[in-house]
PDB file of C-alpha atoms in Angstrom:
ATOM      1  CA  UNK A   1      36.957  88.803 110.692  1.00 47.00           C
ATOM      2  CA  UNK A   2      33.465  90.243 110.920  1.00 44.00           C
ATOM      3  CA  UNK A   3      33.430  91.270 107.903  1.00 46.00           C
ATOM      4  CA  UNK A   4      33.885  87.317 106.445  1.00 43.00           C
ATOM      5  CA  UNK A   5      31.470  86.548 108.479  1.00 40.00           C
ATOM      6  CA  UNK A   6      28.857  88.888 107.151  1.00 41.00           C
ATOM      7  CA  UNK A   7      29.703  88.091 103.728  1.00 40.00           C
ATOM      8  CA  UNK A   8      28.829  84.056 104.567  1.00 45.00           C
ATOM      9  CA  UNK A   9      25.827  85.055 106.605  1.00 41.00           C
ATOM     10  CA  UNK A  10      24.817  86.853 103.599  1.00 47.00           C
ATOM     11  CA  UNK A  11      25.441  84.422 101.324  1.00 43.00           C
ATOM     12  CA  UNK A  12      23.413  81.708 103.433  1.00 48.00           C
ATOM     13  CA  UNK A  13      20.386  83.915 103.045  1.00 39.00           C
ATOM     14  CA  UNK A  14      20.432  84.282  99.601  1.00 40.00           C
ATOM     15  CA  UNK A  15      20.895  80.589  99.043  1.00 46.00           C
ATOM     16  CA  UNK A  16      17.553  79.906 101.386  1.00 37.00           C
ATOM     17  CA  UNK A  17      15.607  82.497  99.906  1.00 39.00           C
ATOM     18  CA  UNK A  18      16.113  80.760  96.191  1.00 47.00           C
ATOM     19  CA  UNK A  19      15.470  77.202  97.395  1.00 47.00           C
ATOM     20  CA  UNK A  20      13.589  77.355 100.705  1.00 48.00           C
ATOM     21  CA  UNK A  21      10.622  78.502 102.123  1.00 47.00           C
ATOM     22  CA  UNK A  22      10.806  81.921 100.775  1.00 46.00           C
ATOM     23  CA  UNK A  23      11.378  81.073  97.225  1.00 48.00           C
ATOM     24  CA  UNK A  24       8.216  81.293  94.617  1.00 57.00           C
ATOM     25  CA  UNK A  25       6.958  77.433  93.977  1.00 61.00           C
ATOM     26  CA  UNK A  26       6.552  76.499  90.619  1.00 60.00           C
ATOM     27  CA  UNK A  27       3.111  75.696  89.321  1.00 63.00           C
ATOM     28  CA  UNK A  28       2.071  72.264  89.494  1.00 58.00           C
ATOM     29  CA  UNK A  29       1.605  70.887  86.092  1.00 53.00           C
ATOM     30  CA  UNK A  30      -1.959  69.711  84.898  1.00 54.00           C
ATOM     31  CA  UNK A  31      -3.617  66.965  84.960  1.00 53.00           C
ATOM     32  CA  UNK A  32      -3.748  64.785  82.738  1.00 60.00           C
ATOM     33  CA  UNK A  33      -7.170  65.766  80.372  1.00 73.00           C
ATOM     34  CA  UNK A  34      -9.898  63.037  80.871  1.00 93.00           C
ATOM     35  CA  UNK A  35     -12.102  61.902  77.828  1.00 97.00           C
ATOM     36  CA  UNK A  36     -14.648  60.475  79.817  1.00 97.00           C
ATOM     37  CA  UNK A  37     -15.677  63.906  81.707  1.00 96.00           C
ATOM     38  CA  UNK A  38     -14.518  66.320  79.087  1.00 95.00           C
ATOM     39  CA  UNK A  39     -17.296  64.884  76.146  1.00 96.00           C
ATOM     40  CA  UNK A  40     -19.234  67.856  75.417  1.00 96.00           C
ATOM     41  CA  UNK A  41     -21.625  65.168  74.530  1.00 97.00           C
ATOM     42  CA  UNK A  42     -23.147  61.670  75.589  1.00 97.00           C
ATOM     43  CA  UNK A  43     -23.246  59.366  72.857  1.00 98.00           C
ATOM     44  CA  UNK A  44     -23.278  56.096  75.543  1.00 98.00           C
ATOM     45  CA  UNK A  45     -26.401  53.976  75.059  1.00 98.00           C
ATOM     46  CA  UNK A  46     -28.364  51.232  72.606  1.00 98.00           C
ATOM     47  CA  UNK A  47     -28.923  52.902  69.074  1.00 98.00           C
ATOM     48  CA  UNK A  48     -29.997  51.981  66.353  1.00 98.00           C
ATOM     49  CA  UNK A  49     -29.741  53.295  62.650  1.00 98.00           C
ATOM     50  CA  UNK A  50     -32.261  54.693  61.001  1.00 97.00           C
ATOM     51  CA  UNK A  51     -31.736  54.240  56.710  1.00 96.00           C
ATOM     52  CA  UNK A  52     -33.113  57.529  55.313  1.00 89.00           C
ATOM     53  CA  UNK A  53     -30.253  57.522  52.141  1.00 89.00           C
ATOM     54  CA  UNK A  54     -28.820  54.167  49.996  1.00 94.00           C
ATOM     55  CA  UNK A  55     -31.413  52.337  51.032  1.00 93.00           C
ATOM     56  CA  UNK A  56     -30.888  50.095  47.729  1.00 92.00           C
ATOM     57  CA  UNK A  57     -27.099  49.639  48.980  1.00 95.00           C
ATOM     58  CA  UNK A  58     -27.664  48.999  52.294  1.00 96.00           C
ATOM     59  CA  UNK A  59     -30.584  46.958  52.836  1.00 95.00           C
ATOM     60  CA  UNK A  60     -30.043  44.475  50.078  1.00 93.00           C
ATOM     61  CA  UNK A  61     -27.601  43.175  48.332  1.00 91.00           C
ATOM     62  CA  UNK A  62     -26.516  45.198  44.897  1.00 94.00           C
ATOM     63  CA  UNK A  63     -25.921  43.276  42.072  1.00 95.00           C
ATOM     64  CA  UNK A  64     -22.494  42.951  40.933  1.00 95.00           C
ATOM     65  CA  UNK A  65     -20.825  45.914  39.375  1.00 96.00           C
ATOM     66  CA  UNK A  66     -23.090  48.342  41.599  1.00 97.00           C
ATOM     67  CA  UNK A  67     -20.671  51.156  42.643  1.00 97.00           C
ATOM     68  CA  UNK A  68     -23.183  53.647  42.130  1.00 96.00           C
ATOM     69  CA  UNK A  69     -21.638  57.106  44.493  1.00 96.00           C
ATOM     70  CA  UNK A  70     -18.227  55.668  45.402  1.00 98.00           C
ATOM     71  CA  UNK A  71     -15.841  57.403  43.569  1.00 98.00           C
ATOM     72  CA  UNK A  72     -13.789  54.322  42.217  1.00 98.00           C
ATOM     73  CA  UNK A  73     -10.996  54.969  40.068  1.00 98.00           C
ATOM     74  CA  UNK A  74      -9.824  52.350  37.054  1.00 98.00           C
ATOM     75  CA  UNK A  75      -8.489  49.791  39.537  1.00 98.00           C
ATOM     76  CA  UNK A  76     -11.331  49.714  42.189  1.00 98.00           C
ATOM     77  CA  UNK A  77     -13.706  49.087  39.305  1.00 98.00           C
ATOM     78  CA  UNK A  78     -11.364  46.277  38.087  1.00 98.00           C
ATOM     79  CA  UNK A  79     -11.564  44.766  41.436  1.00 97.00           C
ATOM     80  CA  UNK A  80     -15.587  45.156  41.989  1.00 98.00           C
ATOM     81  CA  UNK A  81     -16.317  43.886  38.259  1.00 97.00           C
ATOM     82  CA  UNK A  82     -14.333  40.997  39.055  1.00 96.00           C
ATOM     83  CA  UNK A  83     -16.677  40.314  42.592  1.00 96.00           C
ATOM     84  CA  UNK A  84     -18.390  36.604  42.170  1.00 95.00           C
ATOM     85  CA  UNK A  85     -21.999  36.972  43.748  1.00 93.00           C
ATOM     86  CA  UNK A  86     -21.474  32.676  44.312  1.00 92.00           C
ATOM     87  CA  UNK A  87     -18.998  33.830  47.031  1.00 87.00           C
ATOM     88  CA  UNK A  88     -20.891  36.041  48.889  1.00 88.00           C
ATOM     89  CA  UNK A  89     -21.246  33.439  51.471  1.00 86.00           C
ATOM     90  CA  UNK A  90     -18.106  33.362  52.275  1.00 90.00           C
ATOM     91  CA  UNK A  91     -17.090  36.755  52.387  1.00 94.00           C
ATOM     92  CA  UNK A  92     -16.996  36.657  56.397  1.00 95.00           C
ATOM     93  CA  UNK A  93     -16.242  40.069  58.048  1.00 97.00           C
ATOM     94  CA  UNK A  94     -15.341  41.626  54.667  1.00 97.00           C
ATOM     95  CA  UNK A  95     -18.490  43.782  54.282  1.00 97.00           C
ATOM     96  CA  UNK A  96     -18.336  44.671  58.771  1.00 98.00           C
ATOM     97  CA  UNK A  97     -14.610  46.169  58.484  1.00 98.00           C
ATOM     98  CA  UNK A  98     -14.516  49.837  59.811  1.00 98.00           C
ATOM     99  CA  UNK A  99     -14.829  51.456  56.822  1.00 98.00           C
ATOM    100  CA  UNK A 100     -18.157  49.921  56.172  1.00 98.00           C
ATOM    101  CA  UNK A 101     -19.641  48.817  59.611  1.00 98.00           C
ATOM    102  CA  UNK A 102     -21.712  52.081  60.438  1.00 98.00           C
ATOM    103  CA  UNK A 103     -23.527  51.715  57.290  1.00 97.00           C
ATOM    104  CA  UNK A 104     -24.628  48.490  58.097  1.00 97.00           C
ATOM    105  CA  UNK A 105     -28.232  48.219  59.397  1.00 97.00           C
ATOM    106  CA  UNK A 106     -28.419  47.444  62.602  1.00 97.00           C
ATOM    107  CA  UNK A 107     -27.768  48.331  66.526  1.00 98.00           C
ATOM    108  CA  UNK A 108     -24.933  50.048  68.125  1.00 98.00           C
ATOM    109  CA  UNK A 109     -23.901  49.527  71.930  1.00 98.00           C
ATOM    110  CA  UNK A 110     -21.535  52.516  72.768  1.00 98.00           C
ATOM    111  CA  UNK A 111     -19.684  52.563  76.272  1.00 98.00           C
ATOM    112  CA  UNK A 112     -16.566  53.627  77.903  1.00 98.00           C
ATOM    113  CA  UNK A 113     -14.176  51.597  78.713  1.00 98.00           C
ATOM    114  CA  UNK A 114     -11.925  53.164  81.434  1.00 96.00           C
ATOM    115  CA  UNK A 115     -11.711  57.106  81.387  1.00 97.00           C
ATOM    116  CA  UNK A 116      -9.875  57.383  77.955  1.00 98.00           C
ATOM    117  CA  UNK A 117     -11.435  54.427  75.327  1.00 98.00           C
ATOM    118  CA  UNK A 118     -14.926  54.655  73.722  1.00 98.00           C
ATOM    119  CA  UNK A 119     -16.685  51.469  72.664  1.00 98.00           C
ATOM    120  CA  UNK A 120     -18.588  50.762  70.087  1.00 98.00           C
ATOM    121  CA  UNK A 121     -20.173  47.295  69.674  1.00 98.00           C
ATOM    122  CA  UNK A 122     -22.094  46.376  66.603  1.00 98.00           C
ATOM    123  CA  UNK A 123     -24.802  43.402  66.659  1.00 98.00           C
ATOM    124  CA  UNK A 124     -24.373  43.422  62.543  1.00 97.00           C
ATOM    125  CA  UNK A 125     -21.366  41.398  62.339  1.00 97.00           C
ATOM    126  CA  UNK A 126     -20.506  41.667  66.204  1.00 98.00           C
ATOM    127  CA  UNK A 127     -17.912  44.081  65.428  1.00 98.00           C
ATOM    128  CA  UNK A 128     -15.857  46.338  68.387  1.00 98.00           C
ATOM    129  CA  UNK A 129     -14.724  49.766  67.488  1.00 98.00           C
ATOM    130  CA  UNK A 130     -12.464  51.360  70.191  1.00 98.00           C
ATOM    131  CA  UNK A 131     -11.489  54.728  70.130  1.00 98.00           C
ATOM    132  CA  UNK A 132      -8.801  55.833  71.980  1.00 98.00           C
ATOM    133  CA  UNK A 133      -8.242  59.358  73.255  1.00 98.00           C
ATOM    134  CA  UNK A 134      -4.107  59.303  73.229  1.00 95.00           C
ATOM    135  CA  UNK A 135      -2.830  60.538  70.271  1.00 92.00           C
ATOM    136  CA  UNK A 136       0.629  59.004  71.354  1.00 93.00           C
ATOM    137  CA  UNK A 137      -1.043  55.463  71.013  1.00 91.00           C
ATOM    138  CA  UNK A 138       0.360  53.531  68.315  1.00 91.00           C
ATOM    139  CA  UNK A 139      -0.805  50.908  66.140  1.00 90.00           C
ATOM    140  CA  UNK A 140       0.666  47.684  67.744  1.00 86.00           C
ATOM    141  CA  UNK A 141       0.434  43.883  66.153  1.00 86.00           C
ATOM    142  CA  UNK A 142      -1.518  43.026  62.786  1.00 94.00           C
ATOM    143  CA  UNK A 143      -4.600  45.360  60.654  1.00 97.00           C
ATOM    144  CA  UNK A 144      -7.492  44.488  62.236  1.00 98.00           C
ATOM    145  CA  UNK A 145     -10.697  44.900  60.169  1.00 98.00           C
ATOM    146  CA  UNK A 146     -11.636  47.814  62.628  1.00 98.00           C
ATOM    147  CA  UNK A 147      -8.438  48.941  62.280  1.00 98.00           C
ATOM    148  CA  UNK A 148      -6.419  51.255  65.332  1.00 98.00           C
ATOM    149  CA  UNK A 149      -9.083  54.681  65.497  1.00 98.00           C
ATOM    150  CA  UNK A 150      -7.663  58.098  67.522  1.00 98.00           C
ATOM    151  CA  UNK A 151     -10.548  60.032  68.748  1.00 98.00           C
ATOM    152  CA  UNK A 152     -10.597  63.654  70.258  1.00 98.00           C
ATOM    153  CA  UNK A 153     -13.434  66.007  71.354  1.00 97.00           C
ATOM    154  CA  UNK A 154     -14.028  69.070  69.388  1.00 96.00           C
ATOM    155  CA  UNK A 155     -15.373  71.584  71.398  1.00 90.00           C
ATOM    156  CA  UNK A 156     -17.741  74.582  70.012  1.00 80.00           C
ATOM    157  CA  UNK A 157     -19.224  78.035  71.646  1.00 64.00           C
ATOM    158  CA  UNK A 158     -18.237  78.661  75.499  1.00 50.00           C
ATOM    159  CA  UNK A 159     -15.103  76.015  75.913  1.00 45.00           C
ATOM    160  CA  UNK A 160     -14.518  75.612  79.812  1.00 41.00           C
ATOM    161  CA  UNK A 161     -14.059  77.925  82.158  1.00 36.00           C
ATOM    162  CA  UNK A 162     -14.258  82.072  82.165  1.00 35.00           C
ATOM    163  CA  UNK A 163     -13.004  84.845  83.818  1.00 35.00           C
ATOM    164  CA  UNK A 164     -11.976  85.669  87.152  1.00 36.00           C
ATOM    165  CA  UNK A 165     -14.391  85.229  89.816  1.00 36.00           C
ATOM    166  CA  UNK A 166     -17.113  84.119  87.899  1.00 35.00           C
ATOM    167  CA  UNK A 167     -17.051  80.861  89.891  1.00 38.00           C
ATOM    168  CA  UNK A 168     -16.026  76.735  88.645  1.00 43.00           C
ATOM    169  CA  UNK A 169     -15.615  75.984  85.154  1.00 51.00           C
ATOM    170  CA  UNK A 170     -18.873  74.592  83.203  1.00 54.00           C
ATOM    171  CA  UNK A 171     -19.097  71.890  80.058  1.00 50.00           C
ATOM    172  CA  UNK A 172     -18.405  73.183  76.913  1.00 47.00           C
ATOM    173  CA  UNK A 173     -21.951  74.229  75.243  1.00 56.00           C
ATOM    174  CA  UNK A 174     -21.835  71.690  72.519  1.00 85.00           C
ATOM    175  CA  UNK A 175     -19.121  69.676  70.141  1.00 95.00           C
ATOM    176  CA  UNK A 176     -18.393  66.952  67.992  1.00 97.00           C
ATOM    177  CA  UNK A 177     -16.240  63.571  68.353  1.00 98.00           C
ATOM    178  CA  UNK A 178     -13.406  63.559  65.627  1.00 98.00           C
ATOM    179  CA  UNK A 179     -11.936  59.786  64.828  1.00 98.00           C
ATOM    180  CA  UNK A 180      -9.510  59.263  62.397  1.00 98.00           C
ATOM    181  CA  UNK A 181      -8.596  55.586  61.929  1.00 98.00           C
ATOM    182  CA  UNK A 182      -5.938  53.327  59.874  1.00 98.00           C
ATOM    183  CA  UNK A 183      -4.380  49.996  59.815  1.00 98.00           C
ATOM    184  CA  UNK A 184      -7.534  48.648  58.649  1.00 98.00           C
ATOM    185  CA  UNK A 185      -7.386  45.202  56.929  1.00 98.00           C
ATOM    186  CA  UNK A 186      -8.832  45.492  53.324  1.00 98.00           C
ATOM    187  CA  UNK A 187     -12.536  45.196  53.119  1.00 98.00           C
ATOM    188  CA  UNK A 188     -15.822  45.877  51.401  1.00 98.00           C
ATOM    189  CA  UNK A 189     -17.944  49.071  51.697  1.00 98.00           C
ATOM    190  CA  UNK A 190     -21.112  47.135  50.404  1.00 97.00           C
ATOM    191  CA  UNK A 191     -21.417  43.434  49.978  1.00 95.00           C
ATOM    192  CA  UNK A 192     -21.281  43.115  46.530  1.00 96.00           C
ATOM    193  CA  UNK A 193     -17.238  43.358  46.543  1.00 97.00           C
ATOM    194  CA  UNK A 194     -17.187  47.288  46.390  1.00 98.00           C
ATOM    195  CA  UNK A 195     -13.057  47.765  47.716  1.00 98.00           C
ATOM    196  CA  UNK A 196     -11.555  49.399  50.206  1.00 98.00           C
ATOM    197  CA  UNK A 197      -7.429  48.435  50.657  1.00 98.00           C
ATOM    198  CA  UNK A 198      -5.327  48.527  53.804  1.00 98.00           C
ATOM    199  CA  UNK A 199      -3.852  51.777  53.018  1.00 98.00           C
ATOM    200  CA  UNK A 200      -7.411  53.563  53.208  1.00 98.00           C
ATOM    201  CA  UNK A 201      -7.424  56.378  56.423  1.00 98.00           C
ATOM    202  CA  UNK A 202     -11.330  57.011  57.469  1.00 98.00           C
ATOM    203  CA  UNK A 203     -11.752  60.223  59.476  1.00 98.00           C
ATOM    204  CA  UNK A 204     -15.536  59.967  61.202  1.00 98.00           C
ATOM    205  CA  UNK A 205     -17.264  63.105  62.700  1.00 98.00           C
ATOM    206  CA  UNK A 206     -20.103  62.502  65.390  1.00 98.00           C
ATOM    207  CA  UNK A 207     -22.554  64.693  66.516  1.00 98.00           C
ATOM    208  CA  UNK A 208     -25.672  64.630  68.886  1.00 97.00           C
ATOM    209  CA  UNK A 209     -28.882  65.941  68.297  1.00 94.00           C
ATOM    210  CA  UNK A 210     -32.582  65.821  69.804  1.00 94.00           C
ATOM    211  CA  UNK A 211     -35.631  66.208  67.553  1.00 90.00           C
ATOM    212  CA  UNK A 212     -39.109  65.695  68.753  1.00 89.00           C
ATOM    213  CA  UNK A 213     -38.291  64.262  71.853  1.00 92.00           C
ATOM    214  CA  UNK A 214     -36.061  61.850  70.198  1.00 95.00           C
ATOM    215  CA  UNK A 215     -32.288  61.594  70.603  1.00 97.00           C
ATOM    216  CA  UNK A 216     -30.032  61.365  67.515  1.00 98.00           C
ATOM    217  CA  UNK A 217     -26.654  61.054  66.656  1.00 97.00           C
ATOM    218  CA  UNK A 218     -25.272  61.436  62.848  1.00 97.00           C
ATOM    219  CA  UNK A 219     -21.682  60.127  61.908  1.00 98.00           C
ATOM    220  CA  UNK A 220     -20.505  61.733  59.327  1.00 98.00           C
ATOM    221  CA  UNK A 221     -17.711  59.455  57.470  1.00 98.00           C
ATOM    222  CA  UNK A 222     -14.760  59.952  54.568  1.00 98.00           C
ATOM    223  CA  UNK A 223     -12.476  57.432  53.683  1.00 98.00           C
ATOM    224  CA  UNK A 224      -9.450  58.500  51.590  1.00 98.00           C
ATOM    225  CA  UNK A 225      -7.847  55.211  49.499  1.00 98.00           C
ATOM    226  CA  UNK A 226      -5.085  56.110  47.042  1.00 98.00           C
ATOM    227  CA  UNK A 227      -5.174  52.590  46.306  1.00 98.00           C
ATOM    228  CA  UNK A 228      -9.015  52.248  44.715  1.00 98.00           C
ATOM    229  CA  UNK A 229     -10.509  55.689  45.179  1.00 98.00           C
ATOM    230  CA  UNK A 230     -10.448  59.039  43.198  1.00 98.00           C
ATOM    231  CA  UNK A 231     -11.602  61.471  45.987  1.00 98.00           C
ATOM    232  CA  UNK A 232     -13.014  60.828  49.255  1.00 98.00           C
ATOM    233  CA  UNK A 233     -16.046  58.936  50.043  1.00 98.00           C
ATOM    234  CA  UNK A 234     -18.568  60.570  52.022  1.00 98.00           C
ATOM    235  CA  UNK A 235     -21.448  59.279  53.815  1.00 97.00           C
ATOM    236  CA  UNK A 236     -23.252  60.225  56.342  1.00 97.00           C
ATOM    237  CA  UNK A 237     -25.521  57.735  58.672  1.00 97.00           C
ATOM    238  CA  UNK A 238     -28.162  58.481  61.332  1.00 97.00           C
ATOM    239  CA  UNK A 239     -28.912  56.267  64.475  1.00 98.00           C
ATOM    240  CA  UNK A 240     -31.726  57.259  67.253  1.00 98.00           C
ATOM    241  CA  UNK A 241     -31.508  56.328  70.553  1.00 98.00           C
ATOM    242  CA  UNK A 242     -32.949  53.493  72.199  1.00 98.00           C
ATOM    243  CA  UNK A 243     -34.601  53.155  75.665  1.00 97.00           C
ATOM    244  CA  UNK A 244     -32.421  50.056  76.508  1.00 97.00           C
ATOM    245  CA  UNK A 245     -31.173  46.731  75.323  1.00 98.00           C
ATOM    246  CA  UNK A 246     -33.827  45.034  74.932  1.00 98.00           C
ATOM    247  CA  UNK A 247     -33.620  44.389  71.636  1.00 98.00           C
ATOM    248  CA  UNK A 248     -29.985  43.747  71.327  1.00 98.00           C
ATOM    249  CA  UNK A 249     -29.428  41.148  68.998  1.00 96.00           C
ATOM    250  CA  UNK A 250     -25.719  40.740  68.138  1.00 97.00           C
ATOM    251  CA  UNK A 251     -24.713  37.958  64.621  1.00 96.00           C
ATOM    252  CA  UNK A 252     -21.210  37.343  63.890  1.00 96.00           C
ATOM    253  CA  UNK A 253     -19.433  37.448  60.904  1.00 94.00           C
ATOM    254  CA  UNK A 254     -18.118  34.823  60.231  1.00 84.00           C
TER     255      UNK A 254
END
C-alpha cells in the first residue's frame, strides 16, 4: 500500500514540474516588426525634384516617335509611332501612372499613414502612392494607375542591436527603401505615348543623402515589361527637401 502511494505521489510531481510553476516557460514570440520606427531613414516631408538628366523628356513634351533611352522592343515602337499628338489632351492620368509619376516635375508630400503604409502624394497629377510594409498584402479589386507597391527597409553597416551587455539596441547606421510594385493599369512613361502595359513590375530603390546642408533623396527606378520592353528601364530621379508646404500646389489629372 505505501508503496502505490509513492508511485502516485511521484507521479504527481513529475506532472507539476512539466506544466507548473517549475517547468521552463517558453519564449514569448516577437513583436510584430514596425515600419514606422524601424526606417533607417526619414524620407517624410515636402520635396521637390530637381531635373539634372532628360530634361528634353521631362520638361516638355517630345515629339512623337521620341523613345530616345527606353529600350522598346518591335511592339512598343508600334504602339508609340502610332501616338496622335491631337490627343494629348485627353490623355488624363496616362502620363502620372506609377511607372512614370516620379519623373514628373514637380512636388512630393511623403507621410505615414499608420505604423506600416508610406504615402506619397504627388501635386503633378495629384497622384497617391502607398507603400505597404506586409508582404502578405495582396492586390485586392481593379489595376490602379499606381498600381498595389510592397515596400521593405534594407538595412546596411551596424543592423540593431550588439552583444551582451553593451546596453539597448540603436538604429541601423544607414539603408535604403526597396518597393516593388504591380497591378498597374497601362500607362505612359513620357507624354508623347511612350508604353508601359499592365503586366510591367517596377522595383524602386530610395536612398537619403545630405550635401551642403541640403537634404536629398534619389529613387532609383526599373520597370521590367515583357509586353513592350527589351531589358529594363532604368532611371534614376533626384528630389531635395523642402522647408515646408508652402508651396504645395497639387493639379489633377484628369
Amino acid at each position: 500500500m505505501k508503496r502505490i502511494v509513492l508511485v502516485a505521489f511521484s507521479l504527481s510531481v513529475v506532472a507539476l514540474l512539466r506544466t507548473g510553476a517549475g517547468a521552463q516557460q517558453a519564449p514569448a514570440p516577437a513583436a510584430p516588426a514596425v515600419a514606422k520606427t524601424a526606417a533607417p531613414i526619414d524620407l517624410t516631408g515636402y520635396w521637390v525634384s530637381v531635373v539634372t538628366e532628360d530634361w528634353r523628356w521631362r520638361m516638355i513634351m517630345p515629339r512623337k516617335g521620341d523613345y530616345t533611352s527606353v529600350p522598346l522592343n518591335a511592339e512598343g515602337r508600334k504602339v508609340a509611332d502610332t501616338w496622335d499628338p491631337a490627343q494629348a489632351a485627353s490623355d488624363g492620368c496616362k502620363p502620372y501612372g506609377a511607372a512614370a509619376i516620379m519623373r514628373v516635375p514637380g512636388r512630393l508630400h511623403v507621410t505615414w499613414d499608420g505604423d506600416n503604409v508610406l504615402k506619397i502624394e504627388t501635386d503633378a497629377g495629384q497622384q497617391t502612392r502607398l507603400l505597404r510594409f506586409d508582404k502578405s498584402q495582396k492586390p485586392a479589386g481593379d489595376r490602379t494607375w499606381q498600381g498595389f507597391s510592397v515596400a521593405e527597409w534594407e538595412t546596411v553597416g551596424g543592423g540593431r542591436g550588439g552583444g551582451a551587455g553593451r546596453g539597448a539596441a540603436g538604429p541601423p547606421r544607414d539603408g535604403s527603401l526597396k518597393v516593388v510594385t504591380t497591378n498597374m493599369r497601362p500607362g505612359y512613361y513620357r507624354k508623347n505615348g511612350v508604353p508601359y502595359s499592365e503586366n510591367a513590375v517596377m522595383t524602386d530603390y530610395f536612398d537619403r543623402h545630405s550635401a551642403y546642408g541640403t537634404d536629398w533623396f534619389t529613387v532609383t527606378t526599373s520597370v521590367e515589361d515583357p509586353t513592350y520592353l527589351t531589358q529594363p528601364f532604368i532611371t534614376s530621379t533626384h528630389f531635395k527637401k523642402e522647408a515646408d508646404g508652402s508651396k504645395w500646389n497639387p493639379a489633377a489629372c484628369e
